[in-house]
PDB file of C-alpha atoms and ligand atoms in Angstrom:
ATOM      1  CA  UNK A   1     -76.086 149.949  10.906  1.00 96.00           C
ATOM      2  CA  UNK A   2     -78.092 148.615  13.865  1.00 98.00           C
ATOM      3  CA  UNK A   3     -76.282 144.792  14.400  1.00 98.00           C
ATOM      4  CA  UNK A   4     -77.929 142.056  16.570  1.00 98.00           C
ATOM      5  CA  UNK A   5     -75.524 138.952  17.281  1.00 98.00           C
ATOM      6  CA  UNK A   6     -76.834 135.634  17.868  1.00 98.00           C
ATOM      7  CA  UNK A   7     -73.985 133.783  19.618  1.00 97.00           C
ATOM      8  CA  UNK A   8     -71.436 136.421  21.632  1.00 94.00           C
ATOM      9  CA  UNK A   9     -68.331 134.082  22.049  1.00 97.00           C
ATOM     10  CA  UNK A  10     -65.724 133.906  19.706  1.00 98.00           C
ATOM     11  CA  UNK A  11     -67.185 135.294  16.423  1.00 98.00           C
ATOM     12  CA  UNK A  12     -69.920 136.936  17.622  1.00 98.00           C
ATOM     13  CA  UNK A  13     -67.630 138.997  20.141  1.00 98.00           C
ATOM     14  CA  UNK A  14     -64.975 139.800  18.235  1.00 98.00           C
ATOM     15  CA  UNK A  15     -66.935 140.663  15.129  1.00 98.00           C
ATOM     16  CA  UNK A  16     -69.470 142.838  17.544  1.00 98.00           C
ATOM     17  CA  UNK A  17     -66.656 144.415  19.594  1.00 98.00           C
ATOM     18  CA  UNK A  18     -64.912 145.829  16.184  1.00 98.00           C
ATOM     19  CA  UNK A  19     -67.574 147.322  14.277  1.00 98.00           C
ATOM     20  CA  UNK A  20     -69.100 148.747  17.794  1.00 98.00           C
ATOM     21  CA  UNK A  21     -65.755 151.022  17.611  1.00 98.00           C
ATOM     22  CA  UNK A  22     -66.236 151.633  13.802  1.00 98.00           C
ATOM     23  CA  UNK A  23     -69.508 153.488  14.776  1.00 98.00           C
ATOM     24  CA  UNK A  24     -72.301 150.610  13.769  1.00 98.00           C
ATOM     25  CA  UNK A  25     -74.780 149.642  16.825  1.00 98.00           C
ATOM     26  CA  UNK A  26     -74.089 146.514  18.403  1.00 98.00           C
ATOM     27  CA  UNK A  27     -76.818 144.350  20.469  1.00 98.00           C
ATOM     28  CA  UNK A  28     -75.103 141.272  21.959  1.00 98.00           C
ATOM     29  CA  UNK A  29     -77.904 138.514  22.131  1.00 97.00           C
ATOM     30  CA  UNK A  30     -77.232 136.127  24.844  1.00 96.00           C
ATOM     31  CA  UNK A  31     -78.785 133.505  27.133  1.00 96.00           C
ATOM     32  CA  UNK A  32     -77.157 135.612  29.908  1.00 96.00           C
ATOM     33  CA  UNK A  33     -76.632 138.786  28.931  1.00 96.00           C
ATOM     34  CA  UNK A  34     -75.643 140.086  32.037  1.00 95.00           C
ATOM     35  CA  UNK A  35     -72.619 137.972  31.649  1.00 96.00           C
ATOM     36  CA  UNK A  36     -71.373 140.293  28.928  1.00 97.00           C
ATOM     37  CA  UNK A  37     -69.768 142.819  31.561  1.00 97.00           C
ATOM     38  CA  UNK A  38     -66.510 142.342  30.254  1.00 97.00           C
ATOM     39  CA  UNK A  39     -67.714 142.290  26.137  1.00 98.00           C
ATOM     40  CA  UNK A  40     -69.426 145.002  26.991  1.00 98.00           C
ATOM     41  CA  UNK A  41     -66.766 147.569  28.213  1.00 98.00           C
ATOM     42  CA  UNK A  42     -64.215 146.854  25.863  1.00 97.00           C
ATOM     43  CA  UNK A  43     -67.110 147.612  22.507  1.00 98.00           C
ATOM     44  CA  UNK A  44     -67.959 150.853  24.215  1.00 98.00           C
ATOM     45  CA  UNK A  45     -71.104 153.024  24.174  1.00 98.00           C
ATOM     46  CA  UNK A  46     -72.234 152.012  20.580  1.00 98.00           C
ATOM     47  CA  UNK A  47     -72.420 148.073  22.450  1.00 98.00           C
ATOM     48  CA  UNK A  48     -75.549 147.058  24.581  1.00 98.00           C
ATOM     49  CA  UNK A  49     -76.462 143.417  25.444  1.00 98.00           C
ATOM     50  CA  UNK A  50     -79.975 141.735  25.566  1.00 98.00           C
ATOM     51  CA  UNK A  51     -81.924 138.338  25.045  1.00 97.00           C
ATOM     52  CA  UNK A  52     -82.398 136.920  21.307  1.00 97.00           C
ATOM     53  CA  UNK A  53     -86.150 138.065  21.469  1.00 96.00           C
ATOM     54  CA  UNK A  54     -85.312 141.537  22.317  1.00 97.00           C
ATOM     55  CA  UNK A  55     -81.470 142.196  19.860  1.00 97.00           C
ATOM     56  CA  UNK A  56     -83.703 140.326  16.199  1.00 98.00           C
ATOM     57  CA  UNK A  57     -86.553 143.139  16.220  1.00 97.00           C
ATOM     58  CA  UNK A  58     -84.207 145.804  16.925  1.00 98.00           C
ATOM     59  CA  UNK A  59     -81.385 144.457  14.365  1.00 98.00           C
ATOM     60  CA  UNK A  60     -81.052 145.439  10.596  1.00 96.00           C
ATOM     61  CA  UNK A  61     -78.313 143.099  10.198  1.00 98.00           C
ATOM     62  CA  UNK A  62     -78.472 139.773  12.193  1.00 98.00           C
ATOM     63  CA  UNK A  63     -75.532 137.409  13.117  1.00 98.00           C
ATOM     64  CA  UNK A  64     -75.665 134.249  13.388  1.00 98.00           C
ATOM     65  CA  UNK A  65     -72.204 132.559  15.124  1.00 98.00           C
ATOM     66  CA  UNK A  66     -73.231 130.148  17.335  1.00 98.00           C
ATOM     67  CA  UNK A  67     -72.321 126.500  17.816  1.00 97.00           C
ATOM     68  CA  UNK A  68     -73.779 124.047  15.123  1.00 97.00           C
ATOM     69  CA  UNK A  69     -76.210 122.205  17.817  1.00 96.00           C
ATOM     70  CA  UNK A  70     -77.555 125.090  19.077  1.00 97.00           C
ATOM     71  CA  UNK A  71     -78.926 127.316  15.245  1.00 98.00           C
ATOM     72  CA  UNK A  72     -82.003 125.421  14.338  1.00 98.00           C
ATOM     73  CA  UNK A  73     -83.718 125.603  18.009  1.00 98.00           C
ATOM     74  CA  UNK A  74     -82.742 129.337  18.260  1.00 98.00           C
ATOM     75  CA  UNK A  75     -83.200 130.145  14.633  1.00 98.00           C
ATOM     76  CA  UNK A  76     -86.623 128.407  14.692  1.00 98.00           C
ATOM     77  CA  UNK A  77     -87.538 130.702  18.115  1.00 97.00           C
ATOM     78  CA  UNK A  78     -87.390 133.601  16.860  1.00 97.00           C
ATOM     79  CA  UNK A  79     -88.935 135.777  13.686  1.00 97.00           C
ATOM     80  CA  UNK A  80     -86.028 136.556  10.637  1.00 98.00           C
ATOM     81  CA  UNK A  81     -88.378 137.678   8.609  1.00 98.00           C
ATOM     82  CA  UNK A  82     -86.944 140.184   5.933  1.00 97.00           C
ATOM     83  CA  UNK A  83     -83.835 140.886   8.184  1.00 98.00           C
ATOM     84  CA  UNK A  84     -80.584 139.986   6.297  1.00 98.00           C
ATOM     85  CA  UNK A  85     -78.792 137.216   8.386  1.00 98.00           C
ATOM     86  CA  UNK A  86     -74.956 136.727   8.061  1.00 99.00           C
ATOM     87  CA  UNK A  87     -74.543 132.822   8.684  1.00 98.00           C
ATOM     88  CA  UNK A  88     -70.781 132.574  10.114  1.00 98.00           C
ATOM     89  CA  UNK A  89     -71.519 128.777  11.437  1.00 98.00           C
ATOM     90  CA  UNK A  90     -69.906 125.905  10.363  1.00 98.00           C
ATOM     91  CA  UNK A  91     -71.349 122.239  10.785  1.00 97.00           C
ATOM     92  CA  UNK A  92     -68.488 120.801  12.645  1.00 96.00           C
ATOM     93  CA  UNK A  93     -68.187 117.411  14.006  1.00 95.00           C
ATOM     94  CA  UNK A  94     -67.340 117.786  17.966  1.00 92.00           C
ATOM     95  CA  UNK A  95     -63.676 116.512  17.567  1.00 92.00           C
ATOM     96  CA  UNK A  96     -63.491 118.644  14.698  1.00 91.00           C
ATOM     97  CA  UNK A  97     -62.326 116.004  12.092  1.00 91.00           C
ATOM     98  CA  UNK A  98     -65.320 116.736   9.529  1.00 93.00           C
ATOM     99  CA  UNK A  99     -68.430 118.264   8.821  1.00 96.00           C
ATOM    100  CA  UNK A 100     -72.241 117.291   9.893  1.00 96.00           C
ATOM    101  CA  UNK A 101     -73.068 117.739   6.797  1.00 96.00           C
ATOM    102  CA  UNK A 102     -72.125 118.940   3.133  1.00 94.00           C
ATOM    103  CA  UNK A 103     -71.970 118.269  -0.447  1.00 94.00           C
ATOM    104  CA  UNK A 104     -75.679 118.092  -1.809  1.00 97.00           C
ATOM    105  CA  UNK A 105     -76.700 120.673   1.221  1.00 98.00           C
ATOM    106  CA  UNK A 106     -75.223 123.173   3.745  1.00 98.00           C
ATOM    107  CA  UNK A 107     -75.116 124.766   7.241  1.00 98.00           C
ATOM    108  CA  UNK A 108     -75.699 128.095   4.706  1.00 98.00           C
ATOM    109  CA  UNK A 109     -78.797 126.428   3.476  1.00 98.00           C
ATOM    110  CA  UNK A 110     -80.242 125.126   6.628  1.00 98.00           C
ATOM    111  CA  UNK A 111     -79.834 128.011   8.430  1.00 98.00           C
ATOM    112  CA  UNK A 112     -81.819 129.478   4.817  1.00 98.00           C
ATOM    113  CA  UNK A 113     -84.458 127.006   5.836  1.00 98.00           C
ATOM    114  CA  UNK A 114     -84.998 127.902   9.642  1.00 98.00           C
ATOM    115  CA  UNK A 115     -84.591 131.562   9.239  1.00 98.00           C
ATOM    116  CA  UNK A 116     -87.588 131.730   7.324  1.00 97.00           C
ATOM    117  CA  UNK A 117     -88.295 135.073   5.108  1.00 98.00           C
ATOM    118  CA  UNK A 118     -84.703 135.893   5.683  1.00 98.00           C
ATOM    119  CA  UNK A 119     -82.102 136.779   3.444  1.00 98.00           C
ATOM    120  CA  UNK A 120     -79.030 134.597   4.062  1.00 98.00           C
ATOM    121  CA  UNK A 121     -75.776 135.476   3.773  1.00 99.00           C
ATOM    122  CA  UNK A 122     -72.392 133.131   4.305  1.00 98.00           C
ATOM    123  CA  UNK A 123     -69.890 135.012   5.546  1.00 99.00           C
ATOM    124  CA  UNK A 124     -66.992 135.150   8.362  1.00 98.00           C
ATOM    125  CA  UNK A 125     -66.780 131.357   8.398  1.00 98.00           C
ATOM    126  CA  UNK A 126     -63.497 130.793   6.271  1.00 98.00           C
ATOM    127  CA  UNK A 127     -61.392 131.781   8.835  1.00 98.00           C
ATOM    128  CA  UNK A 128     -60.582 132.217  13.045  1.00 98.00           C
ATOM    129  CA  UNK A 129     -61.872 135.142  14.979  1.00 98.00           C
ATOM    130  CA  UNK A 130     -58.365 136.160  15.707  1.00 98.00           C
ATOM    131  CA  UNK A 131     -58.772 137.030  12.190  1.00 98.00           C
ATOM    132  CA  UNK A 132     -61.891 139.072  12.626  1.00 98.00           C
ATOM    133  CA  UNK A 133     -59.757 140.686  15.079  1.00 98.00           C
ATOM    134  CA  UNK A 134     -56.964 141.694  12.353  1.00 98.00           C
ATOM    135  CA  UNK A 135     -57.269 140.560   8.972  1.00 98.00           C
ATOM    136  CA  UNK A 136     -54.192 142.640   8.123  1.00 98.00           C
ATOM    137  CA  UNK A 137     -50.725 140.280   7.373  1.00 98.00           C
ATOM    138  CA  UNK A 138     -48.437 142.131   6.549  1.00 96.00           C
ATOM    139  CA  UNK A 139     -49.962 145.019   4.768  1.00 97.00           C
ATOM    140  CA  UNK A 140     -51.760 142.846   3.234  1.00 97.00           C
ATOM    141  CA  UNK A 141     -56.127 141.726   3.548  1.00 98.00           C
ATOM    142  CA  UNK A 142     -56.993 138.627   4.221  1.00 98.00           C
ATOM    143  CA  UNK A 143     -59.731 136.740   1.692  1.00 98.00           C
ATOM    144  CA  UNK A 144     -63.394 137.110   2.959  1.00 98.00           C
ATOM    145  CA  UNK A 145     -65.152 134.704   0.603  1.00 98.00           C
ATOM    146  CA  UNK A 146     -69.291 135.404   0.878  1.00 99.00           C
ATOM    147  CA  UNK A 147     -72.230 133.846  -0.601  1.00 98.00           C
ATOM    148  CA  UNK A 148     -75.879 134.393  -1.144  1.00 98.00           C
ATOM    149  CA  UNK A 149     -79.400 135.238  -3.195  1.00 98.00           C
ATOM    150  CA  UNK A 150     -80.262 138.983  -2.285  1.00 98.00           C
ATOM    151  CA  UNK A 151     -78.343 140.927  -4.281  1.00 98.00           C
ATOM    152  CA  UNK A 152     -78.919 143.856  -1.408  1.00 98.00           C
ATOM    153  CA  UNK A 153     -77.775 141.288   1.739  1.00 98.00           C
ATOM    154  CA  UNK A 154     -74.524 140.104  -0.187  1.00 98.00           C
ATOM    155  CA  UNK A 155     -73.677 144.270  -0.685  1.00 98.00           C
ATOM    156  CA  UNK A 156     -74.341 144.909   2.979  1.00 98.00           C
ATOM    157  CA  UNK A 157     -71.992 141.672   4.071  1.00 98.00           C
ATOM    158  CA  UNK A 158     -69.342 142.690   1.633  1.00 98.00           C
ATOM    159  CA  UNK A 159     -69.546 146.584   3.158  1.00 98.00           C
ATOM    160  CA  UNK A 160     -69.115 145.188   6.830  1.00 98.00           C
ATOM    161  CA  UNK A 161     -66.557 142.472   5.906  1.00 98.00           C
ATOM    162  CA  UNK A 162     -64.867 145.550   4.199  1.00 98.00           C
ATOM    163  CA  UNK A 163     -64.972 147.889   7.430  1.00 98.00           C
ATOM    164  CA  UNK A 164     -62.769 145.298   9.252  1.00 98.00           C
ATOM    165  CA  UNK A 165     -59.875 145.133   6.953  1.00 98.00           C
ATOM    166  CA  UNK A 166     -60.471 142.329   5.127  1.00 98.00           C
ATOM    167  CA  UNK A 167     -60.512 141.835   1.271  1.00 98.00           C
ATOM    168  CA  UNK A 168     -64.360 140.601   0.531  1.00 98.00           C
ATOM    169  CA  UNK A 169     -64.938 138.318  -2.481  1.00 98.00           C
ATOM    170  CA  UNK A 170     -68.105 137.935  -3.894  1.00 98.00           C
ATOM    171  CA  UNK A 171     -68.293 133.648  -3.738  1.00 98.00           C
ATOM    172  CA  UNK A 172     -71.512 133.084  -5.887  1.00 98.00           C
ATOM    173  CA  UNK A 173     -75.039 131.991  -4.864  1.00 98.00           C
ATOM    174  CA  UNK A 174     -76.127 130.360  -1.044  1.00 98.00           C
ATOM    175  CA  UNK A 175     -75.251 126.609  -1.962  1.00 98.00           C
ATOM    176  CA  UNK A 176     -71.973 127.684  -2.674  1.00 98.00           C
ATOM    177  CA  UNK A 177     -71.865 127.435   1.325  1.00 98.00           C
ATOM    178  CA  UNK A 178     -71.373 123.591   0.037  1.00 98.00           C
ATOM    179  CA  UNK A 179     -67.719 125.000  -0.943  1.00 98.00           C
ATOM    180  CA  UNK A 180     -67.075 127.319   1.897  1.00 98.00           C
ATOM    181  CA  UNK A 181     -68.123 125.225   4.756  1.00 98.00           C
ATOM    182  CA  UNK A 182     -65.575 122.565   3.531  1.00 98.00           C
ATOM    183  CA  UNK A 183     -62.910 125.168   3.505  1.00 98.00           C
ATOM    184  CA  UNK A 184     -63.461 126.591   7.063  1.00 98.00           C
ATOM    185  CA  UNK A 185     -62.643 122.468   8.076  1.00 97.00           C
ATOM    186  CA  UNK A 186     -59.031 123.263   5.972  1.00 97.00           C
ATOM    187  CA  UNK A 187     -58.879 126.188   7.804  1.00 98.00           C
ATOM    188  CA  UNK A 188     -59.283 124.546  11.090  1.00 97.00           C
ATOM    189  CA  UNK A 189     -57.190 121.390  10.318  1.00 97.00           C
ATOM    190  CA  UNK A 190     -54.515 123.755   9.202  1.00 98.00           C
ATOM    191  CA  UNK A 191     -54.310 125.436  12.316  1.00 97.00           C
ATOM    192  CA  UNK A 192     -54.574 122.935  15.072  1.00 95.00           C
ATOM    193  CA  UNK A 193     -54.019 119.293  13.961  1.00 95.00           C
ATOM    194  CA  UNK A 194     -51.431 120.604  11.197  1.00 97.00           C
ATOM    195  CA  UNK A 195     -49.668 122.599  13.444  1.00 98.00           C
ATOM    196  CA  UNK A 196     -49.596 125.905  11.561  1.00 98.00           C
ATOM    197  CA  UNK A 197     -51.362 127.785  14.418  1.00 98.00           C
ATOM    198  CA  UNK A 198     -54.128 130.450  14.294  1.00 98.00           C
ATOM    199  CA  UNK A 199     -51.699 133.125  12.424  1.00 98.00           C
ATOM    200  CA  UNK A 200     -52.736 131.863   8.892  1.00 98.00           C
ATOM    201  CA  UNK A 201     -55.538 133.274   6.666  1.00 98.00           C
ATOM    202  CA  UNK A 202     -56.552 132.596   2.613  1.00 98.00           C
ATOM    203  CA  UNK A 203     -55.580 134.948   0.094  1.00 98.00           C
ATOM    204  CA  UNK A 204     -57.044 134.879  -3.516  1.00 98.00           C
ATOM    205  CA  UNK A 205     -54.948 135.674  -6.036  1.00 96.00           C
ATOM    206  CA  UNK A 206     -55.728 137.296  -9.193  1.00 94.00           C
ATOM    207  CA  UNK A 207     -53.319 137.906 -11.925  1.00 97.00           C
ATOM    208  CA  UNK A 208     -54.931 141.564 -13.900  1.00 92.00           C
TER     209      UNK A 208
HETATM  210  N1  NAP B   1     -63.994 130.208  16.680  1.00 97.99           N
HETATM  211  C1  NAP B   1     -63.652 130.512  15.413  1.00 97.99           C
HETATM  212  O1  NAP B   1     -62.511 130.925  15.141  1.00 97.99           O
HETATM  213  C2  NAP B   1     -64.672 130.372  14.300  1.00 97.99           C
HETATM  214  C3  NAP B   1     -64.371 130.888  13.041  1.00 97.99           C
HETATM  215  C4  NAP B   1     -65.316 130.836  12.022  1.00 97.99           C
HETATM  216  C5  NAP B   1     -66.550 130.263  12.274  1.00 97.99           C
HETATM  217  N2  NAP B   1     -66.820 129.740  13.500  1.00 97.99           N
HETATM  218  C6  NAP B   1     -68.169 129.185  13.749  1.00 97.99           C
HETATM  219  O2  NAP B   1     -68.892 130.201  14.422  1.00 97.99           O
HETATM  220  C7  NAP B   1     -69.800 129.611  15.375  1.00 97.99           C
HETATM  221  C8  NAP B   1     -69.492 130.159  16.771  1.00 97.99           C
HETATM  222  O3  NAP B   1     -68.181 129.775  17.125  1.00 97.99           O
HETATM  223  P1  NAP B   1     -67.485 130.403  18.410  1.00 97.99           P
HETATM  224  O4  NAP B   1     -66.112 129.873  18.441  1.00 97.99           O
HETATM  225  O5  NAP B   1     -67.713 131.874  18.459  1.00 97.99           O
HETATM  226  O6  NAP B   1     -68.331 129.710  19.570  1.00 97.99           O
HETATM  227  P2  NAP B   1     -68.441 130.126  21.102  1.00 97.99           P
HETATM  228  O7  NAP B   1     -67.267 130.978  21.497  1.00 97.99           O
HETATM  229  O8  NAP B   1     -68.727 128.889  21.856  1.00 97.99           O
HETATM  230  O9  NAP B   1     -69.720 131.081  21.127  1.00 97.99           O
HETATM  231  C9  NAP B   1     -70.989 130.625  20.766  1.00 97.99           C
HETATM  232  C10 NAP B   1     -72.020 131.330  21.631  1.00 97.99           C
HETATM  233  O10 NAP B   1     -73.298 130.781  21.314  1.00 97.99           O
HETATM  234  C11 NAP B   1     -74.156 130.958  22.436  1.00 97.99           C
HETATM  235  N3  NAP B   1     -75.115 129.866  22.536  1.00 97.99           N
HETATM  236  C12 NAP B   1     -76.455 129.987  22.359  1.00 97.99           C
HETATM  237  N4  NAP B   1     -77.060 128.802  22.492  1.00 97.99           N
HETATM  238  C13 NAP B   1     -76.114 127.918  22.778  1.00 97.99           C
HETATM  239  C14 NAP B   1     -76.140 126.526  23.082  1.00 97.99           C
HETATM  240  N5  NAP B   1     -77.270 125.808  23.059  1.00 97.99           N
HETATM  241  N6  NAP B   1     -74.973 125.939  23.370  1.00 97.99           N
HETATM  242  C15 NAP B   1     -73.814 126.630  23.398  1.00 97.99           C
HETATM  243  N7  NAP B   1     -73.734 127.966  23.143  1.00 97.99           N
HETATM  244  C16 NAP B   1     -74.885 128.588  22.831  1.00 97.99           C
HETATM  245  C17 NAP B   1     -73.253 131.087  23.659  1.00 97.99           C
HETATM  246  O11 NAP B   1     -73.534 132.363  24.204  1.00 97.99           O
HETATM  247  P3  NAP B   1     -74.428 132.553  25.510  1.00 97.99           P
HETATM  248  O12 NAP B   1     -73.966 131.510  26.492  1.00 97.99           O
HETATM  249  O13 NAP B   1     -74.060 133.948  25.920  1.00 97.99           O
HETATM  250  O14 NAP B   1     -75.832 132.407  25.090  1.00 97.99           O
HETATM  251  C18 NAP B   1     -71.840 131.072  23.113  1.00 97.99           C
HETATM  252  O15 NAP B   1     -71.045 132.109  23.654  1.00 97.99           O
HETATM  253  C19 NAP B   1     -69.621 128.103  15.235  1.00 97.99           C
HETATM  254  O16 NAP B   1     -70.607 127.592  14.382  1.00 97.99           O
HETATM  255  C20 NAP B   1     -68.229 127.952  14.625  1.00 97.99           C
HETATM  256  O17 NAP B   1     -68.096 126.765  13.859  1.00 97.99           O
HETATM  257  C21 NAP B   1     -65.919 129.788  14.526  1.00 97.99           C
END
């Protein structure tokens, strides 16, 4: 699968670096890309890096992990028409204690808006891109909870959330981002102000 990244830091590198070594093409879109040495020669030959105008024709897939200030000037800049977008950001406050926004809207839905013609997926948000790194704990996946309207987008996030280790689960329509945003700021409260560190993922449970 051809992959353009919007936003090559945390996510966006981590989540471009691994599938770039499970075989999928991998265009790092940066403001700089020539900045990406380093990215660049630990992905490998399937990795190249380019501006945002140049990686969103090329891309199939298109991910979007960069900070919350920065997605509606870039999303609006470019054309998403008909490409499937994976939304990974979450609206948080600077200081981290809360969320921009939430409840009778989302960061999922927004980005919907901006994106125009695209089909928006929420995905890779839930958790810390040490996790993208390895999902595995101790034998066991770590949840990826995704959500969306395109039938054929949420099958193609779940497949590439599924070639890094983790265990995808199919989290309903896009404004179900309204739940999953709120749980990426338990996530990150968890792991910094409640002193559990980075190490921790969610699991869903299901008794068969
Ligand atoms: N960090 C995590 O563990 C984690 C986990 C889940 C979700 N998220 C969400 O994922 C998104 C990305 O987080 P991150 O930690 O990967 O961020 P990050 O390391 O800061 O990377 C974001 C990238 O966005 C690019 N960018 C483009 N326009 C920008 C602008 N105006 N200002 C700043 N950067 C700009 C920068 O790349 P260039 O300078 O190369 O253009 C930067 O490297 C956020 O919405 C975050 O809430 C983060």
């Amino acid at each position: 699968m051809k992959i353009g990244i919007l936003g090559s830091g945390n996510v966006g590198g981590t989540l471009g670096e691994r599938w770039a070594a499970l075989g999928h093409h991998v265009c790092f879109a940066s403001r700089e890309p020539q900045k990406l040495a380093d990215l660049l020669k630990r992905a490998g030959p399937n990795a190249r890096a380019a501006g945002n105008e140049e990686a969103v024709p090329w891309a199939d897939v298109v991910v979007v992990a960069l900070p919350w200030s920065a997605v509606k000037t870039v999303l609006e800049s470019l054309n998403l028409n008909g490409k499937i977008v994976l939304d990974c950001v979450n609206p948080l406050l600077p200081d981290l204690s809360g969320l921009a926004l939430g409840t009778t809207t989302s960061a999922g839905e927004q980005v919907a808006q901006w994106a125009s013609g695209a089909k928006v997926v929420k995905i890779f948000n839930t958790t810390g891109s040490n996790n993208m790194a390895d999902p595995n704990y101790n034998g066991r996946p770590a949840t990826m909870f995704y959500c969306g309207d395109d039938a054929h987008a949420k099958e193609t996030a779940r497949s590439l959330a599924s070639d890094l280790g983790f265990d995808p689960v199919d989290a309903g329509p896009l404004s179900n981002a309204r739940f999953l945003e709120p749980l990426a700021g338990l996530w990150v409260w968890l792991a910094h102000a409640g002193g559990m560190g980075r190490n921790i993922a969610f699991s869903l449970m299901k008794r068969t």
